[in-house]
Amino acid sequence: MKIGHQEFDVKNKTYIMAILNVTPDSFSDGGKWNEMDTALGHVEKMIRDGASIIDVGGESTRPGYTKISDDEEIGRVLPVIEAVKQRFDIPVSVDTYKPGVATAAIQAGADLINDIWGLKYDEEMADVIARHQAACCLMHNKDEAVYGDFFRDMLSEVQDCVNIARRAGIADDKIILDPGVGFGKTYEMNLEAIRRLEEFAGLGFPVLLGTSRKSVIGLALDLPAQERLEGTLATTVLAVRAGCAFVRVHDVKENYRAIRMTEAILGK
């Protein structure tokens, strides 16, 4: 799979998408990287520690988040995207579900759109991605955790996202799928989604797992966000075993080492 001008061996390797939140209110690192020099220093460290993609987010999507305008989100992410692309040779993703933000981000140099609504919030997003031939990550999400058969319904709903992408002209080799741990699911459903990653991968696309510091880990271990590293590492090991192509994490060095060790054991 090609993201930007870099090739990713999505069938045999697991890569790190490193989180860079330029928001005042993200659940575990809100406000830490709002100053440009601090943000770029953090990016440099994450690349040194093993990041393969930088995922820039300008609006928190934690439970109960406050939606902001396109202009405010663009004002947060564009200077960071431009600066990262100027200083570092690494693909940049933007974490947004808004077509206007996606358009501006791509024009600023973003290579991938990471859409938490899997193109379902606004179908114009699919047209934006197709028109610019960008890569995309389509996440499973819904307003309420209401299902007939959870896992079967989730697969069907993710397939709907793929169908939207294809109708718009997004090529299959530009699509990554994310089971959406922490979004539209109960604690038990989140655990099942992680447990059944191999089946999720059966949809035929590279898979991204995003569990870093999330509430499913906090609930399992009864720990606050800043103490969920070990729990995150356990999910990363499972992601490698299940053949996931990407993990989206805050703590790059530790997750990179866990990936490398797991791949060594598995002979990858």
Steps between C-alpha positions, in 0.01 A plus 500: 500500500630845411434792736650822373814387324579220744421131456363292788516120510152465647487121462808423706583791730335714769573872491441778752268789436609748766244732657559877497203675659505876455190543713446652845269220614606155378441235765861416584727770354281807445699820472845336511594559136326828416820705465671444163852448632374252759292318239789471254736385773249231591467395134879472471511278807213281378672448165824413679309255719349315203195686366417443133204740472412814698126537567407863567173566682343841550171402668471271798263209446505375857158413650299819544728706276403846379480535124692795354464683169689409184690828518614442856610143425681613182673772697631240744619231259620678185808673646606171661448295183698750294783516753526121536505450122768767463728361769450123492478232232199317640137454390249715686145398583228739614238377746181662373150413382435839334542538121606864528775419747610200292526712185709766673719236666571318174585828330740567789673166443303236693524155341222313684156587638418319823119521519341385827161480326620287209363746237151483655497841672509681167524304175674797340806374689521202263503733200776712655720195561435357153561832324839544667590129480581504871517193723233462767431314822132420546395436858190322624284730708136558589301725732383223734628153589186330370542182293320179418815291476786735591789362297298402196331841498834678541646319199194588294517865603870520413426343162253785449792742549702313238207514260474879543872528426479284189198687363694824531796353313741436788725212400515194726876546543433839662277359777584402860230377739476562876260306727445814707584387851339748739241628255137384500580192707467375855799383701424137411461586133835679499668190642330282239613730219860467618468125549364448149745715304588216263136467401478876449802477270297250298330798334814508287657835588794609717385546861588777743445441871460807720482411869768724648410601858129449427224436750482127423850475648411728788196290584687171472785617724323769706761756402497864384603597145862573586553151649371289211826432314531133593138437405558672168808284437295185552259611228790588270642148533158357414484734199831368368389140550174574317684654204398862553697736278487800734457591865414858597677586827624776727805317643706426190825359639340239723249388237770484232709270719198280573431474126859414415516232770170344398602498133829333596316224686259453209785494248377806313 
